[in-house]
CSV table of C-alpha atoms in Angstrom, one decimal:
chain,number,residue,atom,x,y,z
A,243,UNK,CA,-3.7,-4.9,-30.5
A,244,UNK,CA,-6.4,-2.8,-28.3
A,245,UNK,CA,-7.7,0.2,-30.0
A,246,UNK,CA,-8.0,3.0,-27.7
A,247,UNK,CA,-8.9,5.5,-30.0
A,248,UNK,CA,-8.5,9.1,-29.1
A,249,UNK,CA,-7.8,8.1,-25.6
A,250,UNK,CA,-4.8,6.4,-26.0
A,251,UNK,CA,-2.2,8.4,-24.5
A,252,UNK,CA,-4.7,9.4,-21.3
A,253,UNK,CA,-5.1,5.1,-21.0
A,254,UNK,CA,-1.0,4.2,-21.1
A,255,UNK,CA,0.1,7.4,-19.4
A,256,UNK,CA,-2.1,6.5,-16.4
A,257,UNK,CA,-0.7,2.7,-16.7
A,258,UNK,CA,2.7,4.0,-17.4
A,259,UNK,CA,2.8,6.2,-14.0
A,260,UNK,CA,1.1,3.0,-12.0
A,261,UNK,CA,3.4,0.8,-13.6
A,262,UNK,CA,6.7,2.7,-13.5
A,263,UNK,CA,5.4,3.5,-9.2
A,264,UNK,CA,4.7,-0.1,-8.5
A,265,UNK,CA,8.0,-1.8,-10.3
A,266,UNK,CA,10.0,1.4,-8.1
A,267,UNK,CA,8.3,0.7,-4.9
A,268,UNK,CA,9.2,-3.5,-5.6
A,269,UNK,CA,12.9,-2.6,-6.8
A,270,UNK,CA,13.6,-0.7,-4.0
A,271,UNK,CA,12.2,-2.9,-1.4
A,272,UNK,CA,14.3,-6.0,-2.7
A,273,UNK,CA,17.5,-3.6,-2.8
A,274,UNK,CA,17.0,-2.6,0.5
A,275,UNK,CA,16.0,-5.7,2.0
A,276,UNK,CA,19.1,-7.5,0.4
A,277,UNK,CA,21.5,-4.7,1.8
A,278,UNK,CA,20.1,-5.2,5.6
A,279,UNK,CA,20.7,-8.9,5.4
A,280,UNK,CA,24.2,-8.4,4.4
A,281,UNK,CA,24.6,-5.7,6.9
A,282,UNK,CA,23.7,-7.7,9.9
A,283,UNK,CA,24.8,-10.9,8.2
A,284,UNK,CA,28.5,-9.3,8.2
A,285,UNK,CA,28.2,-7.9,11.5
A,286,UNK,CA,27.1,-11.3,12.9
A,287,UNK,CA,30.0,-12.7,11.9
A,288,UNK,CA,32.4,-10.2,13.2
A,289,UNK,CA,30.7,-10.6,16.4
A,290,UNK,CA,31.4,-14.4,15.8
A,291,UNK,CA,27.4,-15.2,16.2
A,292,UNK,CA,25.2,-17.8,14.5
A,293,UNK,CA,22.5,-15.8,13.3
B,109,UNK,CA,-1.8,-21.4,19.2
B,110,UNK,CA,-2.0,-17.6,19.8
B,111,UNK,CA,-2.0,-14.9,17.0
B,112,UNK,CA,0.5,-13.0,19.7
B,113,UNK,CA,2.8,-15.6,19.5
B,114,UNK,CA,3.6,-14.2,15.6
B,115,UNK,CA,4.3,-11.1,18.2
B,116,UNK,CA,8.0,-13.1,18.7
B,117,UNK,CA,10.0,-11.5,15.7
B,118,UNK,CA,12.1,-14.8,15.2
B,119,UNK,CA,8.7,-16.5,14.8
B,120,UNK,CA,7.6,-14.3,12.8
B,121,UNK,CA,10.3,-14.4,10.4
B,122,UNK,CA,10.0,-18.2,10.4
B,123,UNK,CA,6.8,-18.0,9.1
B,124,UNK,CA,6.6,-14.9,6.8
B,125,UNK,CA,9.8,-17.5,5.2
B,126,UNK,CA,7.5,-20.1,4.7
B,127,UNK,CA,4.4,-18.5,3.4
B,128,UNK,CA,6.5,-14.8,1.1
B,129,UNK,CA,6.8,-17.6,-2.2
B,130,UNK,CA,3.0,-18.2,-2.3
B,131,UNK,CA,2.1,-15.2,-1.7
B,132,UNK,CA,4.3,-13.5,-4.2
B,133,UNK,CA,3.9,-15.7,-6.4
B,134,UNK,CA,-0.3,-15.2,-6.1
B,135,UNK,CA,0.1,-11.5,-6.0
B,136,UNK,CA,2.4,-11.5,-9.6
B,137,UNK,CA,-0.5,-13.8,-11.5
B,138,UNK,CA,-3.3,-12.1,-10.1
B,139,UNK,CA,-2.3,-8.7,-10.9
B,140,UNK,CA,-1.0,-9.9,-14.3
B,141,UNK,CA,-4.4,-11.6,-15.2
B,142,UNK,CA,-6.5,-8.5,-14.0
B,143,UNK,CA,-5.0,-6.2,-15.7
B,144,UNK,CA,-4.2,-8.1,-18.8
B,145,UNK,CA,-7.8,-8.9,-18.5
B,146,UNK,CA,-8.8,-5.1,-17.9
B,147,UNK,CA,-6.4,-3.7,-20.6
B,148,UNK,CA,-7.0,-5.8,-23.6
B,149,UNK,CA,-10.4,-7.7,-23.2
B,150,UNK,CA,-12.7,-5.2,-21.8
B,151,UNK,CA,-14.7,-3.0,-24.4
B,152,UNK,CA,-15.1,0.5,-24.0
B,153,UNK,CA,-17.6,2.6,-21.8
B,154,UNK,CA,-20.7,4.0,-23.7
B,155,UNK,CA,-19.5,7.4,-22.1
B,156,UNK,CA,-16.4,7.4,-21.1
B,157,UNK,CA,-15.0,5.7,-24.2
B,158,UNK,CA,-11.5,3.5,-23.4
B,159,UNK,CA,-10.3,5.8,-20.3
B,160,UNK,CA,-12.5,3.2,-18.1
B,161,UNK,CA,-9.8,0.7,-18.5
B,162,UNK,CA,-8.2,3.3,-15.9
B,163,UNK,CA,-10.7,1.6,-13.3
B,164,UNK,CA,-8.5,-1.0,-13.4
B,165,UNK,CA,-5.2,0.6,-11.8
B,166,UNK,CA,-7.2,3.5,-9.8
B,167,UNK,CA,-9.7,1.8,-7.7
B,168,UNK,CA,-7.3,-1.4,-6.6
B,169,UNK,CA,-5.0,1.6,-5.9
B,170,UNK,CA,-7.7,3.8,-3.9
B,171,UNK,CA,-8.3,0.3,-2.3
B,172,UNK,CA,-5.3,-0.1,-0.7
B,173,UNK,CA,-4.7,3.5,0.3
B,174,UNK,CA,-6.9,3.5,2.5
B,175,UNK,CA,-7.1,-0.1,3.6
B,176,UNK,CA,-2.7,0.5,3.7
B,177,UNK,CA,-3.9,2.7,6.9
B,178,UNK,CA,-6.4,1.2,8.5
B,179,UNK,CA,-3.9,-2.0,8.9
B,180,UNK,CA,-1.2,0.8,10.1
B,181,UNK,CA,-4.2,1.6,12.8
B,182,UNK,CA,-4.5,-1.6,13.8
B,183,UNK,CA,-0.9,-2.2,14.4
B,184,UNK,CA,-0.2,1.0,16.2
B,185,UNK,CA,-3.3,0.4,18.3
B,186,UNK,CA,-1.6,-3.3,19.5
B,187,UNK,CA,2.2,-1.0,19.9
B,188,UNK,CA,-0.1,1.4,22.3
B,189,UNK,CA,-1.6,-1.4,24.6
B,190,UNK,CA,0.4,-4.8,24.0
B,191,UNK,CA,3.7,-3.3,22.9
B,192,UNK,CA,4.4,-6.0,20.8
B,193,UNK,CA,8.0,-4.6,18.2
B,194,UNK,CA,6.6,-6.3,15.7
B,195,UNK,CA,3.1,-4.9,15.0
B,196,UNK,CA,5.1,-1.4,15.5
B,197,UNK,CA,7.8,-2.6,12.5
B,198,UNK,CA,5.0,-4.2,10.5
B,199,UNK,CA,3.1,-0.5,10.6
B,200,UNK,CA,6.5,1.2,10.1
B,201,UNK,CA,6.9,-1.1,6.9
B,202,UNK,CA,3.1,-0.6,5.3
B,203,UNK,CA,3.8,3.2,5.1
B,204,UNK,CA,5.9,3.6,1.9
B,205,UNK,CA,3.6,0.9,0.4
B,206,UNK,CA,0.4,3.0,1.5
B,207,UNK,CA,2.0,6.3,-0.2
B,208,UNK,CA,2.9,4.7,-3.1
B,209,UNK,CA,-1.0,3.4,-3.4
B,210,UNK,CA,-2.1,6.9,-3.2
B,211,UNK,CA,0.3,8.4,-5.1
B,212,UNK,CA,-0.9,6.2,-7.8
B,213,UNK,CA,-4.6,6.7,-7.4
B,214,UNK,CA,-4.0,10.3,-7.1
B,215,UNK,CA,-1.9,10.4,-10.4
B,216,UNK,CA,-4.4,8.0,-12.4
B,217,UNK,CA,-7.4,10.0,-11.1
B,218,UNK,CA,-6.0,12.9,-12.7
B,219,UNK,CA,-4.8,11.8,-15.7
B,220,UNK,CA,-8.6,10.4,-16.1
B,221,UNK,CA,-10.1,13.8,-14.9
B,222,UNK,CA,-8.9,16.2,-17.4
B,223,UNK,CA,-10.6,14.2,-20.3
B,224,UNK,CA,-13.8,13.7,-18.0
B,225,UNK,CA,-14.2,16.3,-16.4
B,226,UNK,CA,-12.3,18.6,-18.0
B,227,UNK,CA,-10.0,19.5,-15.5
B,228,UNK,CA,-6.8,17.5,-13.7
B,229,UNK,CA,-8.0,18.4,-10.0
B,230,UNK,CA,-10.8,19.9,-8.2
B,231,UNK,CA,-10.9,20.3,-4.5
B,232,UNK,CA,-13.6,17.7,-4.7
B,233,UNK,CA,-14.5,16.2,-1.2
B,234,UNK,CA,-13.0,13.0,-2.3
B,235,UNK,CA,-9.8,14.6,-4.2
B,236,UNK,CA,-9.2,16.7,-1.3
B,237,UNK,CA,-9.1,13.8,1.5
B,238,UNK,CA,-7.4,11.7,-0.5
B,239,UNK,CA,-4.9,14.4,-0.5
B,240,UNK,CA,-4.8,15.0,3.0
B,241,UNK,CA,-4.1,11.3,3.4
B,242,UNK,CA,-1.1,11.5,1.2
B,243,UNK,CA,0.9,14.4,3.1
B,244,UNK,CA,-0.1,12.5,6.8
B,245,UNK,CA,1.7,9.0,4.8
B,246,UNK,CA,4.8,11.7,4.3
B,247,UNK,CA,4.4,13.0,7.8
B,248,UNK,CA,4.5,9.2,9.2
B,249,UNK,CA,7.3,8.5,7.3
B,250,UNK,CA,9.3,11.6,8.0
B,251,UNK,CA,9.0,11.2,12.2
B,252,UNK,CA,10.0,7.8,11.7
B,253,UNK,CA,13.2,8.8,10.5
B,254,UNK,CA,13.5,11.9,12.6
B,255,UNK,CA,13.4,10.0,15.9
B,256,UNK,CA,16.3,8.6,17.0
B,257,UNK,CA,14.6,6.3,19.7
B,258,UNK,CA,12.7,3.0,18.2
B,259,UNK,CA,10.0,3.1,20.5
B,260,UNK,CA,9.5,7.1,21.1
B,261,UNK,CA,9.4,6.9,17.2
B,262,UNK,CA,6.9,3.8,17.8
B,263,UNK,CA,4.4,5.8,20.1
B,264,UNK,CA,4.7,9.0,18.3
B,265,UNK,CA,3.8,7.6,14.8
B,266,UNK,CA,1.2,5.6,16.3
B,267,UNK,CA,-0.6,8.5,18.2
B,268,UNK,CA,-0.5,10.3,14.1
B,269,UNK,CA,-1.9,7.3,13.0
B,270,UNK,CA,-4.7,7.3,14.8
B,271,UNK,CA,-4.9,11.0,13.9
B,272,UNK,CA,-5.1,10.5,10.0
B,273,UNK,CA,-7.2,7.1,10.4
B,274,UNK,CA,-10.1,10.2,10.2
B,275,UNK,CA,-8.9,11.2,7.1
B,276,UNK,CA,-8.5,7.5,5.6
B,277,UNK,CA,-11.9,7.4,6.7
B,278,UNK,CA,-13.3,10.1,5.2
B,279,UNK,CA,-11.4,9.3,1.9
B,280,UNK,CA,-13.7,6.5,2.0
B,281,UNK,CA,-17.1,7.9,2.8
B,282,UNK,CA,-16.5,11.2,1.8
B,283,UNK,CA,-18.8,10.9,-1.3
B,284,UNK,CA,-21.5,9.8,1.3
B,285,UNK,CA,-21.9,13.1,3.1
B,286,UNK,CA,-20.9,15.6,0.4
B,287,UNK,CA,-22.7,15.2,-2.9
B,288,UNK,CA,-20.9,18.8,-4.4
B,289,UNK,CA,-17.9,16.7,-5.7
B,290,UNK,CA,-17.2,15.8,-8.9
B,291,UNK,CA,-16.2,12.7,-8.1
B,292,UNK,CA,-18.8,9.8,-8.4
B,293,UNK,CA,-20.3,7.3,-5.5
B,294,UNK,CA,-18.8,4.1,-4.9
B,295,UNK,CA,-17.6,1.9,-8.1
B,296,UNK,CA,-18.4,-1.2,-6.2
B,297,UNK,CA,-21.5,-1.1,-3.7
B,298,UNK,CA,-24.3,-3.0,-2.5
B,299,UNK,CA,-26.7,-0.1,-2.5
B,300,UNK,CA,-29.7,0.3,-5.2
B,301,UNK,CA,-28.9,2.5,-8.4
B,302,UNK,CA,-26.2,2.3,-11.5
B,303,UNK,CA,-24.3,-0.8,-11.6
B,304,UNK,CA,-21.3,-1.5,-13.2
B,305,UNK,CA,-21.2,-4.3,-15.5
B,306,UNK,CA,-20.3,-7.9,-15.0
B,307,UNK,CA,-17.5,-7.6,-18.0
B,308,UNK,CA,-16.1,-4.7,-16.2
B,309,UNK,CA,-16.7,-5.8,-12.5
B,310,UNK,CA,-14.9,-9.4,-12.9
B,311,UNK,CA,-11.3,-7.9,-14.2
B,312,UNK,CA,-11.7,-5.5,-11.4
B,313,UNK,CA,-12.5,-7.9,-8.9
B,314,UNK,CA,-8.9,-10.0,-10.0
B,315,UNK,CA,-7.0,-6.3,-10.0
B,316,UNK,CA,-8.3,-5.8,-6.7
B,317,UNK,CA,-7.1,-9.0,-5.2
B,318,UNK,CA,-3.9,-9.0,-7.0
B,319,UNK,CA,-3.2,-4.8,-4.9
B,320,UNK,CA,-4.0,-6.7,-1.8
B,321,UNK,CA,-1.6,-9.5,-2.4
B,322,UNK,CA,1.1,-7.5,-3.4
B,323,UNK,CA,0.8,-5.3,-0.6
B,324,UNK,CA,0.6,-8.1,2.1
B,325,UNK,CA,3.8,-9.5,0.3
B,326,UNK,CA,6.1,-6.3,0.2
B,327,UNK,CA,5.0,-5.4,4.0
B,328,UNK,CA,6.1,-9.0,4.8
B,329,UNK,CA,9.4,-8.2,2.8
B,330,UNK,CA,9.5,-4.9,4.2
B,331,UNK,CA,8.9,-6.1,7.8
B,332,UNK,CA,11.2,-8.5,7.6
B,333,UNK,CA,13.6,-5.9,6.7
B,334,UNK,CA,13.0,-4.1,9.7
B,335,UNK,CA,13.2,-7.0,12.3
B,336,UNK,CA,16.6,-7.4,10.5
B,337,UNK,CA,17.4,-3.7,11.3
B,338,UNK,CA,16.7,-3.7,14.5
B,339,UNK,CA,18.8,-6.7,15.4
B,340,UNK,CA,21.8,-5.0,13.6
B,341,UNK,CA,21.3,-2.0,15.6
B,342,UNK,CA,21.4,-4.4,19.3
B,343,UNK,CA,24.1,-6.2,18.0
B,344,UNK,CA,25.9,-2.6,16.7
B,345,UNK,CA,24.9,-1.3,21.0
B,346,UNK,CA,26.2,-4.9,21.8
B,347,UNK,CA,28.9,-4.6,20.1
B,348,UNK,CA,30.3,-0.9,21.4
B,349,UNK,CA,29.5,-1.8,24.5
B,350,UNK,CA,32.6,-4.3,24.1
């Protein structure tokens, strides 16, 4: 394991805040991508079109 | 072939399709090897003891910050004189990707500050800008949303691009003209003086690329996602209009 000494928490917190921002940002961009194509997947075929 | 021709959203779509695997799938190893790399096989700084593994998260996230802009620049600038929808979506799409990046270098910078330098924030040339830059990515983001109109929300945002592409700039070079900061110079730079080391400069260099892949594949995702909008809200029109 890395020893970071009397650093430690400074060292994770700052990865845990970059981490915990960039898995967020990536979640959120899959859910909401997802949910559009279903949207206008649905509303292409109520409107009886081949997307 | 013609670069405008990706300007045609349903080309566009067929080739983000084709090349979003590879360059997901680049992004993920990169960014795992560099900051594996960074985290638990670089030694620590004579000075700055273990807190220069932070380097590893803050600059890639500086990085792209500011380089998250400059690409929203160039895609408002082609909205203003080739109105192509695309390049307008695409700029539309980098902004919650840019704000995370400087949330993250803002955050990081701070949390590495106070054991530094003592102190979480200073309005340090470089600190401030950065700043500056953050609350124009929140102002982008909120006229977006507070336009109803696609393309009055598409010149408007554009024209406040190119109004905060100063303050990208300066987040940039601001350690060039004002030497009062506490912030230091450039980590990475051609010029004569302190260099970092090669053990330190290699991760980095793998950290960096890995931010830049990852932002080109969740503004391909997130573009994507807004071509897809759009064509619901046409169809939605389409559809009312009987």
């Amino acid at each position: 394991m890395v020893e970071l000494g009397k650093y430690a928490g400074t060292v994770l917190g700052a990865y845990g805040v970059a981490l915990g921002l960039i898995l967020g940002l990536v979640w959120l961009t899959l859910w909401q991508g997802k949910r559009m194509r279903r949207r206008l997947e649905a509303t292409e075929r109520e409107l009886g079109i081949d997307g | 072939m013609s670069i405008w021709e990706y300007a045609n959203p349903k080309k566009f779509m067929q080739t983000s399709a084709w090349v979003l695997p590879w360059v997901t799938g680049l992004a993920f190893v990169t960014l795992v090897l560099g900051l594996t790399w960074g985290f638990f096989f670089t030694g620590d700084d004579y000075r700055q003891g273990s807190t220069v593994k932070i380097i590893f998260i803050h600059v890639p996230a500086a990085l792209m910050a500011i380089n998250a802009w400059l690409m929203m620049l160039v895609c408002s600038l082609i909205w203003l004189i080739r109105r192509h929808h695309v390049s307008a979506l695409a700029a539309k799409a980098a902004a919650p990707v840019g704000v995370t990046m400087t949330l993250i270098a803002l955050f990081t910078g701070a949390i590495w500050g106070q054991p530094m330098w003592g102190t979480w924030w200073a309005w340090d040339p470089r600190l401030t800008s950065f700043l500056i830059l953050f609350l124009f990515y929140l102002g982008y983001i909120a006229l977006w949303e507070a336009i109803e109109d696609p393309d009055t929300a598409a010149d408007l945002t554009s024209v406040l691009c190119l109004v905060g592409s100063v303050f990208a700039l300066l987040s940039r070079y601001a350690v060039n003209f004002w030497n009062q900061g506490l912030h230091q110079g450039a980590s990475l730079s051609l010029a004569p003086g302190e260099r970092m080391a090669m053990t330190f400069k290699l991760p980095l260099y793998v950290a960096m690329t890995g931010f830049v892949l990852l932002f080109v594949a969740l503004v391909l995702i997130r573009t994507r996602t807004e071509i897809r909008a759009r064509r619901l809200r046409a169809l939605e029109a389409r559809g009312r209009m009987g």
